[in-house]
Backbone as JSON Lines, residues from 0, in Angstrom:
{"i":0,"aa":"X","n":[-21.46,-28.7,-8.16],"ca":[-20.27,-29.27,-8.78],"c":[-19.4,-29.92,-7.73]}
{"i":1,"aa":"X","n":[-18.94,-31.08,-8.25],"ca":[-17.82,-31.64,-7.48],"c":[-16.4,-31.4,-7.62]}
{"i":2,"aa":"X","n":[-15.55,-30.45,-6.51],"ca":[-14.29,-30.07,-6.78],"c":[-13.64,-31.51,-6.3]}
{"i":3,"aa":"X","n":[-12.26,-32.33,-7.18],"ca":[-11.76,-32.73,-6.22],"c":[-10.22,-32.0,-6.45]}
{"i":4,"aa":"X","n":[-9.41,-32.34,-5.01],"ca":[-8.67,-31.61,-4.2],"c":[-7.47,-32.89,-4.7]}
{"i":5,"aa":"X","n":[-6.13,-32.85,-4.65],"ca":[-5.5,-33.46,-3.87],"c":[-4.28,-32.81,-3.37]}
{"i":6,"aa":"X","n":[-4.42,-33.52,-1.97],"ca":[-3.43,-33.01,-0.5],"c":[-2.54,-33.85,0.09]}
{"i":7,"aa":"X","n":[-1.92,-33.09,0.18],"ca":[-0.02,-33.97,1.07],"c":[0.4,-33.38,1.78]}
{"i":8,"aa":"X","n":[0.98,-33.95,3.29],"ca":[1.19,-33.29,4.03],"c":[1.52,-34.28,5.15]}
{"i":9,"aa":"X","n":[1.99,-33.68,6.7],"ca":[2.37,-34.37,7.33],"c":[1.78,-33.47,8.92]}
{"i":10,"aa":"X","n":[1.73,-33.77,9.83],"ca":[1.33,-33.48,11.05],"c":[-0.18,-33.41,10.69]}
{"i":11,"aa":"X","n":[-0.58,-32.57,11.75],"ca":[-2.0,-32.51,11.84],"c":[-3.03,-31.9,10.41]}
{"i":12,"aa":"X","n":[-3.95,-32.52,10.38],"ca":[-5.22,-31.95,9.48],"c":[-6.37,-31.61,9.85]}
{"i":13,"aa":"X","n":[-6.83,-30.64,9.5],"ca":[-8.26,-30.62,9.71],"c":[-8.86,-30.26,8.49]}
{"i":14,"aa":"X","n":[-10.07,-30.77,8.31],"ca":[-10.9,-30.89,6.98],"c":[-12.18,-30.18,7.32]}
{"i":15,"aa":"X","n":[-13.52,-29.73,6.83],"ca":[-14.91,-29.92,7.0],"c":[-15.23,-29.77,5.95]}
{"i":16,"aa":"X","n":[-16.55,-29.9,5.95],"ca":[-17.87,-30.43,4.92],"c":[-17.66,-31.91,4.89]}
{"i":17,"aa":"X","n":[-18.57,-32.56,3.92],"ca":[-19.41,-33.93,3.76],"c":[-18.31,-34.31,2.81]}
{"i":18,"aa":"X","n":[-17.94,-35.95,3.29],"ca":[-16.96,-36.87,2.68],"c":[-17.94,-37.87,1.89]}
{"i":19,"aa":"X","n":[-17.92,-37.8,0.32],"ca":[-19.02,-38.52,-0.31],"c":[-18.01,-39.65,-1.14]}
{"i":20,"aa":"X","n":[-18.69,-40.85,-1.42],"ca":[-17.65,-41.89,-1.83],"c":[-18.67,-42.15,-2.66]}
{"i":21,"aa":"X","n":[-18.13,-42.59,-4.02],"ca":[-18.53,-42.86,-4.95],"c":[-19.25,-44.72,-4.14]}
{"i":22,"aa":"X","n":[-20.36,-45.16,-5.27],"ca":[-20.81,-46.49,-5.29],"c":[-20.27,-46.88,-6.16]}
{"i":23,"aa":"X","n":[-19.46,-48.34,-5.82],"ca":[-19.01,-49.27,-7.06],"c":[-20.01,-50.36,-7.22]}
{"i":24,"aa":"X","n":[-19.76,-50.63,-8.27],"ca":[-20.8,-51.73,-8.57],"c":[-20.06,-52.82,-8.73]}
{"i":25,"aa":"X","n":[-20.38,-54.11,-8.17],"ca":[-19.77,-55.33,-7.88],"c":[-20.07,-56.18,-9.05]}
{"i":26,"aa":"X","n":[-19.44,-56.79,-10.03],"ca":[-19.86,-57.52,-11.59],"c":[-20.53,-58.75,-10.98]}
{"i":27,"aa":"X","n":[-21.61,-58.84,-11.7],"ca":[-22.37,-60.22,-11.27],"c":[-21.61,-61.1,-11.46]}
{"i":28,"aa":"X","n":[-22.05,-61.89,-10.36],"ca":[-20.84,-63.54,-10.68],"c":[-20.12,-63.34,-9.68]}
{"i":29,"aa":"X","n":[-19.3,-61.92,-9.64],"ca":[-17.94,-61.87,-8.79],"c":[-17.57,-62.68,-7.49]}
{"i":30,"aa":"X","n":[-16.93,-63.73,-6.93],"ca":[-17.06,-63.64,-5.68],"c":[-16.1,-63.09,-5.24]}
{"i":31,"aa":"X","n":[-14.67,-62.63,-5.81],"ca":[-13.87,-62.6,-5.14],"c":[-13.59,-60.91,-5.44]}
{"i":32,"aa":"X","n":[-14.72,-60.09,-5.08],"ca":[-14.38,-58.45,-5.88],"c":[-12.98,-57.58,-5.02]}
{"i":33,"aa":"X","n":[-12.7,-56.88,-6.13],"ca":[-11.57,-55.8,-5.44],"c":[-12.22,-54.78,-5.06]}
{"i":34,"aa":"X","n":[-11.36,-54.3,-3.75],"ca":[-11.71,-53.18,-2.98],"c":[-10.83,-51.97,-3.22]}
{"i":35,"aa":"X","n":[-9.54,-51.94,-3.61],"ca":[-8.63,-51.65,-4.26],"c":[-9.12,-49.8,-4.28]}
{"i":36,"aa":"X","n":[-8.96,-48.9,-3.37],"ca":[-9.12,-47.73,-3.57],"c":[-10.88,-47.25,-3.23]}
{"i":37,"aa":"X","n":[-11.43,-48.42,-3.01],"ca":[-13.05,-48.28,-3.34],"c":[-13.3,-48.75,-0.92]}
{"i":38,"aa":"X","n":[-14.47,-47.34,-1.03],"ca":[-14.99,-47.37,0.59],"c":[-16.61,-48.68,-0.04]}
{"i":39,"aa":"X","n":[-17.46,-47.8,-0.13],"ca":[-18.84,-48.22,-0.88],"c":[-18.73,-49.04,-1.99]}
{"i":40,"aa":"X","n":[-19.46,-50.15,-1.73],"ca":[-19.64,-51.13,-3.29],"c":[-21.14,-51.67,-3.02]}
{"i":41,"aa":"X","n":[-21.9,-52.22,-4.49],"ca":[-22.9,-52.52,-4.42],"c":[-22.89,-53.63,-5.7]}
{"i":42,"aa":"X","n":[-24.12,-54.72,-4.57],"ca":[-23.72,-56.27,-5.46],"c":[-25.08,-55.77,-6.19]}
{"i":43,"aa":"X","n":[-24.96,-56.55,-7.55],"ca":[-26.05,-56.53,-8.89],"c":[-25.81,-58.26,-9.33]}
{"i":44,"aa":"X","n":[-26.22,-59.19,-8.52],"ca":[-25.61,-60.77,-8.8],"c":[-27.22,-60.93,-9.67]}
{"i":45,"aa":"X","n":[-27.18,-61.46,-10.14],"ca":[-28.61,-62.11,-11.31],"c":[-29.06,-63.08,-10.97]}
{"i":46,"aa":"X","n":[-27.77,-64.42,-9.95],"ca":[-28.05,-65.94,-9.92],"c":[-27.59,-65.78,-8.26]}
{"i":47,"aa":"X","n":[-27.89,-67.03,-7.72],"ca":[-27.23,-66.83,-6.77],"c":[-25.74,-67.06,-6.68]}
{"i":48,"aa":"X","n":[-24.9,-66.12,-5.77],"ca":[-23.75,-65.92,-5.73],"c":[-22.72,-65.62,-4.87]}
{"i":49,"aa":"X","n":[-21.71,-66.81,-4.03],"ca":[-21.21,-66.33,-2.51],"c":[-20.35,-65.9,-2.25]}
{"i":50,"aa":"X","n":[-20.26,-64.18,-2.05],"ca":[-19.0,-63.58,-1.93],"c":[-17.91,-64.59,-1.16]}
{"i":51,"aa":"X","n":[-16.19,-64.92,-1.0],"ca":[-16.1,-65.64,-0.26],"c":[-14.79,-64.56,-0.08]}
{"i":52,"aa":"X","n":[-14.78,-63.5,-0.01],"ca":[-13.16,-62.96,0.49],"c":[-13.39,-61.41,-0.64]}
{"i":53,"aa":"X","n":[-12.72,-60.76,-0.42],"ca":[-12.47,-59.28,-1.11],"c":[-10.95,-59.19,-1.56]}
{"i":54,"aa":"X","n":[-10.47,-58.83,-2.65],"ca":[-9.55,-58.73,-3.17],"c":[-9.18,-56.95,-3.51]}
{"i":55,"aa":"X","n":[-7.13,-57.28,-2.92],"ca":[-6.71,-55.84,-2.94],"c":[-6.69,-54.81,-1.9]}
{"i":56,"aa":"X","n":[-7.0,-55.06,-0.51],"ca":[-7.48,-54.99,0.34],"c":[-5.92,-54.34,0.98]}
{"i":57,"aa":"X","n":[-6.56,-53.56,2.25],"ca":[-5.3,-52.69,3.2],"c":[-5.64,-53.12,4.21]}
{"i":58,"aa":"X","n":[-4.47,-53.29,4.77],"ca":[-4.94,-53.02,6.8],"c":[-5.47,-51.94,6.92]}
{"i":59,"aa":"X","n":[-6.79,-52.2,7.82],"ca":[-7.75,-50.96,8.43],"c":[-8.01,-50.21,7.26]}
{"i":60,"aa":"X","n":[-8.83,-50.68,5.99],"ca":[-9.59,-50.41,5.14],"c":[-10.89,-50.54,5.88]}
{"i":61,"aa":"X","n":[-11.89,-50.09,5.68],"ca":[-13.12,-50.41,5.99],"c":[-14.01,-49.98,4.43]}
{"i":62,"aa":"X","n":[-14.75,-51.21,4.29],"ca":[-15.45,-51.31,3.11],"c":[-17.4,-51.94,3.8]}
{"i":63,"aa":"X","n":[-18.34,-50.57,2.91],"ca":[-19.35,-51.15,2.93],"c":[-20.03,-51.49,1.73]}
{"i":64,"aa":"X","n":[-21.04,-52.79,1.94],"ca":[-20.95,-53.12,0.9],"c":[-23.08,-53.34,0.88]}
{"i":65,"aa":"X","n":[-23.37,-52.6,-0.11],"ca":[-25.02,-52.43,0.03],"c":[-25.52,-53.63,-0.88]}
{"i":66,"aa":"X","n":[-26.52,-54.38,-0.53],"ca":[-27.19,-55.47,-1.51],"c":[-28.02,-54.89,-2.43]}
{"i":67,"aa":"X","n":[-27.8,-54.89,-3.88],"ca":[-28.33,-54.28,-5.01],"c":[-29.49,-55.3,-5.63]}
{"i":68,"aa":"X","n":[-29.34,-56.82,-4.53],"ca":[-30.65,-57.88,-5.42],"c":[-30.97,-58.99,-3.8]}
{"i":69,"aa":"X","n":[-31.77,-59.93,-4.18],"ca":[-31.53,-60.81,-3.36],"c":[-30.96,-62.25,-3.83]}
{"i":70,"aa":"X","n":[-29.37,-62.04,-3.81],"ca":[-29.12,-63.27,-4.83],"c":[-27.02,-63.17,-4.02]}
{"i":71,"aa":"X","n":[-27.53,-62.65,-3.41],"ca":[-25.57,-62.4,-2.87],"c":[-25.94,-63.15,-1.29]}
{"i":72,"aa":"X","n":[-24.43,-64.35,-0.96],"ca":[-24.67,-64.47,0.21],"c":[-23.12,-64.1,-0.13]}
{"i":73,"aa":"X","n":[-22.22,-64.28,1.54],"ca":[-21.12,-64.01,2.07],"c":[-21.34,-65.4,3.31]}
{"i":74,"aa":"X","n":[-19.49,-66.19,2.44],"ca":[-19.58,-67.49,3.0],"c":[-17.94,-67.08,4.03]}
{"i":75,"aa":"X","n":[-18.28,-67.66,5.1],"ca":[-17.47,-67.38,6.4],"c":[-16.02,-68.47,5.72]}
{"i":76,"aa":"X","n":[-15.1,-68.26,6.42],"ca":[-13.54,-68.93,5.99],"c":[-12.71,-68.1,6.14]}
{"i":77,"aa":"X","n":[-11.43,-68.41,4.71],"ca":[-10.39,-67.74,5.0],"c":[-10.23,-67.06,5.57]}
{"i":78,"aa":"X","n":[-10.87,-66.34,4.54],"ca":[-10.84,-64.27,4.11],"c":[-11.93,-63.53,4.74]}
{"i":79,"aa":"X","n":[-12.71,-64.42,5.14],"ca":[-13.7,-63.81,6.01],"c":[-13.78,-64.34,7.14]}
{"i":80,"aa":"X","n":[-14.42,-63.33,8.13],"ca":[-14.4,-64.24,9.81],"c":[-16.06,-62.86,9.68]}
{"i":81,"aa":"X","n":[-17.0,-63.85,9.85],"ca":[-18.4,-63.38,9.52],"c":[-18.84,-64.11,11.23]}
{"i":82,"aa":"X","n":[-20.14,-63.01,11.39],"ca":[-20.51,-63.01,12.65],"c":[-20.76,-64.39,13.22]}
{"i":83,"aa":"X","n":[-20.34,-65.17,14.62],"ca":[-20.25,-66.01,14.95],"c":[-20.01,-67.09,14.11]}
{"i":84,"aa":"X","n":[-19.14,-66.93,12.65],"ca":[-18.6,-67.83,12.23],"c":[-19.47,-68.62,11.13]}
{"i":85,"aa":"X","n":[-20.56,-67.55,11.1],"ca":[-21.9,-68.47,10.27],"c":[-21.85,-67.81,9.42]}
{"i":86,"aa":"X","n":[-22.13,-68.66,7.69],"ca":[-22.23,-68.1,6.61],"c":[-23.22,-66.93,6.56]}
{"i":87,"aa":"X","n":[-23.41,-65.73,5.9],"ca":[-24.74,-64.68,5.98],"c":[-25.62,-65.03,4.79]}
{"i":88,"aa":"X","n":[-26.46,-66.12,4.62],"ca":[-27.17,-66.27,3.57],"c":[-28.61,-65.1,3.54]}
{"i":89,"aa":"X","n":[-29.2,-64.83,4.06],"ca":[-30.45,-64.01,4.17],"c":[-30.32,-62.79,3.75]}
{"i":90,"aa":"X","n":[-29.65,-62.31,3.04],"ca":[-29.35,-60.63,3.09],"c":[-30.32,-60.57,2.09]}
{"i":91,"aa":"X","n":[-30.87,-59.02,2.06],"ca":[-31.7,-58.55,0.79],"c":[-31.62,-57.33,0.11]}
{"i":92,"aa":"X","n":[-32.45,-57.0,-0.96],"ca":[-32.32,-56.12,-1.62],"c":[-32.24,-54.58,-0.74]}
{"i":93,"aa":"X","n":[-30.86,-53.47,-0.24],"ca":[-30.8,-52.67,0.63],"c":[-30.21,-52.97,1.71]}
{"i":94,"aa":"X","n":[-30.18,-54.57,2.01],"ca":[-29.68,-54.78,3.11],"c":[-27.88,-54.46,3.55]}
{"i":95,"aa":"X","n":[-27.03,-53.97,4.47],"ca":[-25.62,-53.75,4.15],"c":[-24.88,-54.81,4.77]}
{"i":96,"aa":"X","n":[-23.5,-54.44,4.72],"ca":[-23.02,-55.26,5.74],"c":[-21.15,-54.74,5.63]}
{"i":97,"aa":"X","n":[-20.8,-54.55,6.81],"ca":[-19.56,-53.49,6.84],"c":[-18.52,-54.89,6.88]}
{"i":98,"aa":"X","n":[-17.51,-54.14,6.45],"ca":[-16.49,-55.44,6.93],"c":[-14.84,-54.51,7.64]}
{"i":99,"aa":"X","n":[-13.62,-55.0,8.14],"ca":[-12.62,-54.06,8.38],"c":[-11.76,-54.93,7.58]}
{"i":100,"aa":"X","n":[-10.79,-54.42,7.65],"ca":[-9.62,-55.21,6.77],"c":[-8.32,-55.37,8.51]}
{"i":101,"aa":"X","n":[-7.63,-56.24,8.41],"ca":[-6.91,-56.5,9.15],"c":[-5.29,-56.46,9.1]}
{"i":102,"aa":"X","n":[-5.47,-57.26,7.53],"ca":[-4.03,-57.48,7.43],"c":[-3.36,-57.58,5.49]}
{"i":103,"aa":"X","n":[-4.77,-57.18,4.94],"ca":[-4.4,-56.63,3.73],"c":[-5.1,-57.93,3.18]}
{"i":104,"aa":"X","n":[-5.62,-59.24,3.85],"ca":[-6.35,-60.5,3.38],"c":[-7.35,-60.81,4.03]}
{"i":105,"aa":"X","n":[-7.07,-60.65,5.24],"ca":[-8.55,-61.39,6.35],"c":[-9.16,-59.88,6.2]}
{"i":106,"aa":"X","n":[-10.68,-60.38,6.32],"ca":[-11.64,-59.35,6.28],"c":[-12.5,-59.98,8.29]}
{"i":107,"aa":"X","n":[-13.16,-59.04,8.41],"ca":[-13.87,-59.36,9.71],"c":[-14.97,-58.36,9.3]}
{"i":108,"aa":"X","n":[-16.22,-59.43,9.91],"ca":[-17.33,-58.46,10.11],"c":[-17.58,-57.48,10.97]}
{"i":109,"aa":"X","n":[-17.88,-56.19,10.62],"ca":[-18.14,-54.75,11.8],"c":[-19.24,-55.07,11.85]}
{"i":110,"aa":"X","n":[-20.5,-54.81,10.76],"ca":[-21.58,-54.62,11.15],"c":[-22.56,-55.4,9.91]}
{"i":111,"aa":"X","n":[-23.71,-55.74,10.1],"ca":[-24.52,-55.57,9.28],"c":[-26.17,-54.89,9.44]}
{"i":112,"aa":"X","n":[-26.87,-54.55,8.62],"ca":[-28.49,-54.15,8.67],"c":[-29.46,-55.16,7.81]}
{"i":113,"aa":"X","n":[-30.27,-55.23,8.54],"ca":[-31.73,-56.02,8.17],"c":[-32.4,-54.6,7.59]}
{"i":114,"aa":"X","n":[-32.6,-54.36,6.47],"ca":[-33.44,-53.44,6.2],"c":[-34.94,-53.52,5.11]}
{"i":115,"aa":"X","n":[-35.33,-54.97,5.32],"ca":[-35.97,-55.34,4.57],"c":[-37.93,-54.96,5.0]}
């Protein structure tokens, strides 16, 4: 069973056991999805489809986001600053790709995986 807790407080914390985050599922089509409370999301696009920015977003959020098809790219600009500035068209089904939040709009790439 899953207890959840909620806690308030101020100075130091300490926690243990395993921090599990729900998977959101990203609506096909979406490009512009909210992150809004959400760590983990996962794209289900049908057509092809180019994330171009994340909506709802915090400073120093960190959001990962798992490929649920092969039909999602992530196009570099605004809201995104993607690795050396190049759109990520190749991603695949499993493949991830982390992003940080900066300033509650610009996203930056941390990381991504080839897991194909």
């Amino acid at each position: 069973d899953l207890n959840v807790v909620n806690v308030s407080g101020s100075g130091d914390l300490s926690l243990s056991g395993a921090t599990i985050h729900t998977v959101h599922q990203i609506s096909d089509g979406n490009t512009t999805p909210s992150v809004a409370g959400k760590t983990i999301l996962k794209t289900a696009n049908s057509t092809g489809t180019d994330i171009t920015g994340l909506d709802d977003g915090a400073a120093g959020q960190i959001v990962y986001i798992i490929m649920g098809d092969n039909n999602t790219d992530f196009t570099d600009g605004t809201n995104f600053q993607l690795f050396r500035g190049l759109d990520h068209d190749s991603a695949q089904t499993n493949d991830t790709i982390t992003f940080i939040c900066i300033d509650g709009t610009k996203w930056v790439e941390q990381s991504r995986s080839d897991n194909t």
